[in-house]
Amino acid sequence: MEKKLILVSAPPASGKTYVSMKLAENLKHVVYLDKDTLVPLSNVAFNVANEPNDREGPFFEKYLRDVEYQVILNMALDALKYDDIVLINAPFTKEIHDQAYIKALRKELTQDYGAHLAIVWVICSIDIVHQRMIERNSPRDTFKLADWDTYVKSQHFEVPTWLKEDDDPYSLILFNNNNDAEFQESMARVTKLLEERKK
């Protein structure tokens, strides 16, 4: 088994966390990391700074957001020293749209860890995302649902095709998640791919 760092990304309510957890259950020799594990630490920072606990606000974006991502990535790189596959459940939205960042990460993984970067993009229609967001009834979605059209325009629902490299089957892996049949097909296909040895 060749080493792989897997990033599972998608817009909110696409099923990213569920897909991540189920992939981790189906893969062998995998370390599962969830960036939400760092939320309690960020909450302390909000309190110490006497700032509102707003993970969409300017304080979080300026002081906490990038630190969370760097910490979870550092944890993943450390874990690659001890196991074959590390899966991070985190959107990496800004990073995925930064071609220089992705190129540098791929190079670091190859040169320093002998590992591949595998990006799994969860595909889910906007209508189904909307319905799932209503059903989960989370306070973090209140402002999104209140002005849905504006929120949709602020997100990247399109497939990030610029990540695809013809000679790298792990560069962009699509996981369809509009219904149970799609989910089952994608789970079998993606699990098989991630456990293959690159030829």
PDB file of C-alpha atoms in Angstrom:
ATOM      1  CA  MET A   1       0.000   0.000   0.000  1.00  0.00           C
ATOM      2  CA  GLU A   2       1.410   3.363  -1.039  1.00  0.00           C
ATOM      3  CA  LYS A   3       0.981   6.238   1.380  1.00  0.00           C
ATOM      4  CA  LYS A   4      -1.791   8.718   0.694  1.00  0.00           C
ATOM      5  CA  LEU A   5      -3.063  11.901   2.298  1.00  0.00           C
ATOM      6  CA  ILE A   6      -6.772  12.169   1.537  1.00  0.00           C
ATOM      7  CA  LEU A   7      -8.654  15.457   1.663  1.00  0.00           C
ATOM      8  CA  VAL A   8     -12.445  15.177   1.519  1.00  0.00           C
ATOM      9  CA  SER A   9     -13.996  18.447   0.424  1.00  0.00           C
ATOM     10  CA  ALA A  10     -17.376  19.829  -0.612  1.00  0.00           C
ATOM     11  CA  PRO A  11     -19.730  22.732   0.135  1.00  0.00           C
ATOM     12  CA  PRO A  12     -21.581  22.560   3.473  1.00  0.00           C
ATOM     13  CA  ALA A  13     -24.379  19.957   3.778  1.00  0.00           C
ATOM     14  CA  SER A  14     -23.121  17.952   0.798  1.00  0.00           C
ATOM     15  CA  GLY A  15     -22.478  14.995   3.081  1.00  0.00           C
ATOM     16  CA  LYS A  16     -18.740  15.569   3.434  1.00  0.00           C
ATOM     17  CA  THR A  17     -18.487  14.433   7.056  1.00  0.00           C
ATOM     18  CA  TYR A  18     -20.620  11.335   6.506  1.00  0.00           C
ATOM     19  CA  VAL A  19     -18.636  10.386   3.401  1.00  0.00           C
ATOM     20  CA  SER A  20     -15.364  10.955   5.264  1.00  0.00           C
ATOM     21  CA  MET A  21     -16.382   8.748   8.189  1.00  0.00           C
ATOM     22  CA  LYS A  22     -17.678   5.955   5.968  1.00  0.00           C
ATOM     23  CA  LEU A  23     -14.560   6.045   3.791  1.00  0.00           C
ATOM     24  CA  ALA A  24     -12.429   5.750   6.918  1.00  0.00           C
ATOM     25  CA  GLU A  25     -14.514   2.757   8.041  1.00  0.00           C
ATOM     26  CA  ASN A  26     -14.011   1.012   4.695  1.00  0.00           C
ATOM     27  CA  LEU A  27     -10.312   1.729   4.168  1.00  0.00           C
ATOM     28  CA  LYS A  28      -7.537  -0.338   5.724  1.00  0.00           C
ATOM     29  CA  HIS A  29      -4.649   1.187   7.682  1.00  0.00           C
ATOM     30  CA  VAL A  30      -6.207   4.652   7.909  1.00  0.00           C
ATOM     31  CA  VAL A  31      -5.912   7.509  10.381  1.00  0.00           C
ATOM     32  CA  TYR A  32      -9.037   9.698  10.486  1.00  0.00           C
ATOM     33  CA  LEU A  33      -8.682  13.371  11.430  1.00  0.00           C
ATOM     34  CA  ASP A  34     -11.516  15.875  11.715  1.00  0.00           C
ATOM     35  CA  LYS A  35     -10.732  19.593  11.853  1.00  0.00           C
ATOM     36  CA  ASP A  36     -13.768  20.121  14.080  1.00  0.00           C
ATOM     37  CA  THR A  37     -11.708  18.499  16.837  1.00  0.00           C
ATOM     38  CA  LEU A  38      -9.913  21.850  17.075  1.00  0.00           C
ATOM     39  CA  VAL A  39     -13.103  23.855  17.659  1.00  0.00           C
ATOM     40  CA  PRO A  40     -12.794  23.816  21.503  1.00  0.00           C
ATOM     41  CA  LEU A  41      -9.350  25.409  21.226  1.00  0.00           C
ATOM     42  CA  SER A  42     -10.687  28.125  18.942  1.00  0.00           C
ATOM     43  CA  ASN A  43     -13.547  28.712  21.366  1.00  0.00           C
ATOM     44  CA  VAL A  44     -10.980  29.445  24.080  1.00  0.00           C
ATOM     45  CA  ALA A  45      -9.342  31.987  21.765  1.00  0.00           C
ATOM     46  CA  PHE A  46     -12.713  33.688  21.194  1.00  0.00           C
ATOM     47  CA  ASN A  47     -13.247  33.924  24.948  1.00  0.00           C
ATOM     48  CA  VAL A  48      -9.746  35.184  25.757  1.00  0.00           C
ATOM     49  CA  ALA A  49      -9.986  37.837  23.045  1.00  0.00           C
ATOM     50  CA  ASN A  50     -13.501  38.782  24.190  1.00  0.00           C
ATOM     51  CA  GLU A  51     -14.767  38.224  20.655  1.00  0.00           C
ATOM     52  CA  PRO A  52     -18.134  36.753  19.608  1.00  0.00           C
ATOM     53  CA  ASN A  53     -17.950  33.039  18.848  1.00  0.00           C
ATOM     54  CA  ASP A  54     -18.478  33.458  15.121  1.00  0.00           C
ATOM     55  CA  ARG A  55     -16.690  31.012  12.822  1.00  0.00           C
ATOM     56  CA  GLU A  56     -17.813  33.056   9.823  1.00  0.00           C
ATOM     57  CA  GLY A  57     -16.622  36.382  11.225  1.00  0.00           C
ATOM     58  CA  PRO A  58     -13.526  38.538  10.662  1.00  0.00           C
ATOM     59  CA  PHE A  59     -11.765  37.544  13.902  1.00  0.00           C
ATOM     60  CA  PHE A  60     -11.919  33.857  13.017  1.00  0.00           C
ATOM     61  CA  GLU A  61     -10.828  34.488   9.430  1.00  0.00           C
ATOM     62  CA  LYS A  62      -7.906  36.678  10.455  1.00  0.00           C
ATOM     63  CA  TYR A  63      -6.520  34.845  13.484  1.00  0.00           C
ATOM     64  CA  LEU A  64      -7.878  31.298  13.714  1.00  0.00           C
ATOM     65  CA  ARG A  65      -8.942  29.839  10.385  1.00  0.00           C
ATOM     66  CA  ASP A  66      -5.530  29.308   8.795  1.00  0.00           C
ATOM     67  CA  VAL A  67      -4.023  28.125  12.081  1.00  0.00           C
ATOM     68  CA  GLU A  68      -6.651  25.388  12.373  1.00  0.00           C
ATOM     69  CA  TYR A  69      -5.869  24.174   8.879  1.00  0.00           C
ATOM     70  CA  GLN A  70      -2.122  24.213   9.435  1.00  0.00           C
ATOM     71  CA  VAL A  71      -2.446  22.311  12.708  1.00  0.00           C
ATOM     72  CA  ILE A  72      -4.644  19.576  11.234  1.00  0.00           C
ATOM     73  CA  LEU A  73      -2.299  19.283   8.262  1.00  0.00           C
ATOM     74  CA  ASN A  74       0.736  19.017  10.554  1.00  0.00           C
ATOM     75  CA  MET A  75      -1.029  16.260  12.480  1.00  0.00           C
ATOM     76  CA  ALA A  76      -1.722  14.439   9.223  1.00  0.00           C
ATOM     77  CA  LEU A  77       1.884  14.671   8.063  1.00  0.00           C
ATOM     78  CA  ASP A  78       3.081  13.294  11.379  1.00  0.00           C
ATOM     79  CA  ALA A  79       0.572  10.436  11.124  1.00  0.00           C
ATOM     80  CA  LEU A  80       1.874   9.500   7.658  1.00  0.00           C
ATOM     81  CA  LYS A  81       5.113   8.428   9.337  1.00  0.00           C
ATOM     82  CA  TYR A  82       3.225   5.632  11.088  1.00  0.00           C
ATOM     83  CA  ASP A  83       0.427   4.501   8.782  1.00  0.00           C
ATOM     84  CA  ASP A  84      -0.360   4.207   5.076  1.00  0.00           C
ATOM     85  CA  ILE A  85      -3.412   6.440   4.720  1.00  0.00           C
ATOM     86  CA  VAL A  86      -4.432   9.610   6.526  1.00  0.00           C
ATOM     87  CA  LEU A  87      -7.837  11.127   5.820  1.00  0.00           C
ATOM     88  CA  ILE A  88      -8.666  14.713   6.783  1.00  0.00           C
ATOM     89  CA  ASN A  89     -12.299  15.740   7.057  1.00  0.00           C
ATOM     90  CA  ALA A  90     -12.108  19.486   6.360  1.00  0.00           C
ATOM     91  CA  PRO A  91     -13.289  21.605   3.432  1.00  0.00           C
ATOM     92  CA  PHE A  92      -9.887  23.154   2.534  1.00  0.00           C
ATOM     93  CA  THR A  93     -12.013  25.486   0.414  1.00  0.00           C
ATOM     94  CA  LYS A  94      -9.475  28.288   0.082  1.00  0.00           C
ATOM     95  CA  GLU A  95      -6.570  25.900  -0.354  1.00  0.00           C
ATOM     96  CA  ILE A  96      -8.233  23.832  -3.072  1.00  0.00           C
ATOM     97  CA  HIS A  97      -8.750  27.008  -5.097  1.00  0.00           C
ATOM     98  CA  ASP A  98      -5.080  27.957  -4.666  1.00  0.00           C
ATOM     99  CA  GLN A  99      -3.193  26.057  -7.356  1.00  0.00           C
ATOM    100  CA  ALA A 100       0.196  27.038  -5.920  1.00  0.00           C
ATOM    101  CA  TYR A 101      -0.787  25.636  -2.501  1.00  0.00           C
ATOM    102  CA  ILE A 102      -1.912  22.312  -3.975  1.00  0.00           C
ATOM    103  CA  LYS A 103       1.190  22.041  -6.141  1.00  0.00           C
ATOM    104  CA  ALA A 104       3.446  22.707  -3.142  1.00  0.00           C
ATOM    105  CA  LEU A 105       1.576  20.183  -0.970  1.00  0.00           C
ATOM    106  CA  ARG A 106       1.824  17.505  -3.654  1.00  0.00           C
ATOM    107  CA  LYS A 107       5.558  18.158  -3.958  1.00  0.00           C
ATOM    108  CA  GLU A 108       6.098  18.035  -0.182  1.00  0.00           C
ATOM    109  CA  LEU A 109       4.175  14.773   0.124  1.00  0.00           C
ATOM    110  CA  THR A 110       6.109  13.160  -2.709  1.00  0.00           C
ATOM    111  CA  GLN A 111       9.575  14.305  -1.687  1.00  0.00           C
ATOM    112  CA  ASP A 112       9.373  14.157   2.109  1.00  0.00           C
ATOM    113  CA  TYR A 113       6.835  11.402   2.782  1.00  0.00           C
ATOM    114  CA  GLY A 114       6.722   9.249  -0.349  1.00  0.00           C
ATOM    115  CA  ALA A 115       2.972   9.874  -0.385  1.00  0.00           C
ATOM    116  CA  HIS A 116       0.275  10.886  -2.853  1.00  0.00           C
ATOM    117  CA  LEU A 117      -2.282  13.650  -2.376  1.00  0.00           C
ATOM    118  CA  ALA A 118      -5.790  12.308  -2.981  1.00  0.00           C
ATOM    119  CA  ILE A 119      -8.604  14.858  -3.182  1.00  0.00           C
ATOM    120  CA  VAL A 120     -12.139  13.495  -2.896  1.00  0.00           C
ATOM    121  CA  TRP A 121     -14.802  15.964  -4.018  1.00  0.00           C
ATOM    122  CA  VAL A 122     -18.348  15.188  -2.880  1.00  0.00           C
ATOM    123  CA  ILE A 123     -20.954  16.027  -5.516  1.00  0.00           C
ATOM    124  CA  CYS A 124     -24.443  16.918  -4.345  1.00  0.00           C
ATOM    125  CA  SER A 125     -27.066  19.038  -6.084  1.00  0.00           C
ATOM    126  CA  ILE A 126     -27.879  22.460  -4.671  1.00  0.00           C
ATOM    127  CA  ASP A 127     -31.525  21.461  -4.140  1.00  0.00           C
ATOM    128  CA  ILE A 128     -30.551  18.448  -2.040  1.00  0.00           C
ATOM    129  CA  VAL A 129     -27.994  20.495  -0.092  1.00  0.00           C
ATOM    130  CA  HIS A 130     -30.774  22.970   0.665  1.00  0.00           C
ATOM    131  CA  GLN A 131     -33.099  20.218   1.888  1.00  0.00           C
ATOM    132  CA  ARG A 132     -30.408  18.591   4.031  1.00  0.00           C
ATOM    133  CA  MET A 133     -29.519  21.916   5.585  1.00  0.00           C
ATOM    134  CA  ILE A 134     -33.155  22.471   6.525  1.00  0.00           C
ATOM    135  CA  GLU A 135     -33.411  18.967   7.987  1.00  0.00           C
ATOM    136  CA  ARG A 136     -30.282  19.185  10.113  1.00  0.00           C
ATOM    137  CA  ASN A 137     -31.660  22.397  11.682  1.00  0.00           C
ATOM    138  CA  SER A 138     -28.306  23.736  12.840  1.00  0.00           C
ATOM    139  CA  PRO A 139     -27.868  27.285  14.210  1.00  0.00           C
ATOM    140  CA  ARG A 140     -24.798  27.704  11.990  1.00  0.00           C
ATOM    141  CA  ASP A 141     -27.067  27.480   8.940  1.00  0.00           C
ATOM    142  CA  THR A 142     -29.592  30.125   9.998  1.00  0.00           C
ATOM    143  CA  PHE A 143     -28.051  32.992   8.045  1.00  0.00           C
ATOM    144  CA  LYS A 144     -27.477  30.747   5.021  1.00  0.00           C
ATOM    145  CA  LEU A 145     -31.104  29.680   4.821  1.00  0.00           C
ATOM    146  CA  ALA A 146     -32.350  33.206   5.484  1.00  0.00           C
ATOM    147  CA  ASP A 147     -30.807  34.435   2.221  1.00  0.00           C
ATOM    148  CA  TRP A 148     -30.278  31.216   0.310  1.00  0.00           C
ATOM    149  CA  ASP A 149     -29.641  32.683  -3.160  1.00  0.00           C
ATOM    150  CA  THR A 150     -26.915  34.982  -1.870  1.00  0.00           C
ATOM    151  CA  TYR A 151     -25.343  32.143   0.082  1.00  0.00           C
ATOM    152  CA  VAL A 152     -25.269  29.833  -2.949  1.00  0.00           C
ATOM    153  CA  LYS A 153     -23.502  32.494  -5.002  1.00  0.00           C
ATOM    154  CA  SER A 154     -20.820  32.732  -2.308  1.00  0.00           C
ATOM    155  CA  GLN A 155     -20.017  29.013  -2.470  1.00  0.00           C
ATOM    156  CA  HIS A 156     -18.116  26.832  -4.939  1.00  0.00           C
ATOM    157  CA  PHE A 157     -20.529  24.101  -5.983  1.00  0.00           C
ATOM    158  CA  GLU A 158     -18.759  23.523  -9.289  1.00  0.00           C
ATOM    159  CA  VAL A 159     -16.372  20.587  -9.554  1.00  0.00           C
ATOM    160  CA  PRO A 160     -12.773  21.870  -9.180  1.00  0.00           C
ATOM    161  CA  THR A 161     -11.614  20.362 -12.466  1.00  0.00           C
ATOM    162  CA  TRP A 162      -8.324  22.296 -12.341  1.00  0.00           C
ATOM    163  CA  LEU A 163      -7.120  19.795  -9.721  1.00  0.00           C
ATOM    164  CA  LYS A 164      -7.168  16.934 -12.232  1.00  0.00           C
ATOM    165  CA  GLU A 165      -3.822  15.688 -13.511  1.00  0.00           C
ATOM    166  CA  ASP A 166      -3.959  13.152 -16.339  1.00  0.00           C
ATOM    167  CA  ASP A 167      -1.162  10.996 -14.934  1.00  0.00           C
ATOM    168  CA  ASP A 168      -2.477  11.007 -11.362  1.00  0.00           C
ATOM    169  CA  PRO A 169      -5.713   9.078 -10.645  1.00  0.00           C
ATOM    170  CA  TYR A 170      -5.807  10.486  -7.097  1.00  0.00           C
ATOM    171  CA  SER A 171      -5.613  14.154  -8.102  1.00  0.00           C
ATOM    172  CA  LEU A 172      -9.423  14.534  -8.262  1.00  0.00           C
ATOM    173  CA  ILE A 173     -11.772  11.746  -7.180  1.00  0.00           C
ATOM    174  CA  LEU A 174     -15.475  12.419  -7.597  1.00  0.00           C
ATOM    175  CA  PHE A 175     -17.899  11.007  -5.027  1.00  0.00           C
ATOM    176  CA  ASN A 176     -21.568  11.270  -6.047  1.00  0.00           C
ATOM    177  CA  ASN A 177     -23.859  11.679  -3.056  1.00  0.00           C
ATOM    178  CA  ASN A 178     -27.336  12.679  -4.250  1.00  0.00           C
ATOM    179  CA  ASN A 179     -28.989   9.420  -3.143  1.00  0.00           C
ATOM    180  CA  ASP A 180     -28.253   6.038  -1.586  1.00  0.00           C
ATOM    181  CA  ALA A 181     -27.571   4.312  -4.913  1.00  0.00           C
ATOM    182  CA  GLU A 182     -24.996   6.934  -5.894  1.00  0.00           C
ATOM    183  CA  PHE A 183     -23.436   6.758  -2.456  1.00  0.00           C
ATOM    184  CA  GLN A 184     -23.019   2.965  -2.575  1.00  0.00           C
ATOM    185  CA  GLU A 185     -21.543   3.020  -6.086  1.00  0.00           C
ATOM    186  CA  SER A 186     -19.152   5.812  -5.202  1.00  0.00           C
ATOM    187  CA  MET A 187     -18.084   4.174  -1.947  1.00  0.00           C
ATOM    188  CA  ALA A 188     -17.151   0.929  -3.693  1.00  0.00           C
ATOM    189  CA  ARG A 189     -15.361   2.697  -6.553  1.00  0.00           C
ATOM    190  CA  VAL A 190     -13.453   5.223  -4.432  1.00  0.00           C
ATOM    191  CA  THR A 191     -12.433   2.682  -1.785  1.00  0.00           C
ATOM    192  CA  LYS A 192     -11.052   0.379  -4.467  1.00  0.00           C
ATOM    193  CA  LEU A 193      -9.099   3.224  -6.070  1.00  0.00           C
ATOM    194  CA  LEU A 194      -7.615   4.465  -2.813  1.00  0.00           C
ATOM    195  CA  GLU A 195      -6.431   0.977  -1.884  1.00  0.00           C
ATOM    196  CA  GLU A 196      -4.803   0.324  -5.255  1.00  0.00           C
ATOM    197  CA  ARG A 197      -1.105   0.605  -5.773  1.00  0.00           C
ATOM    198  CA  LYS A 198      -0.211   3.296  -8.287  1.00  0.00           C
ATOM    199  CA  LYS A 199       1.428   1.707 -11.319  1.00  0.00           C
TER     200      LYS A 199
END
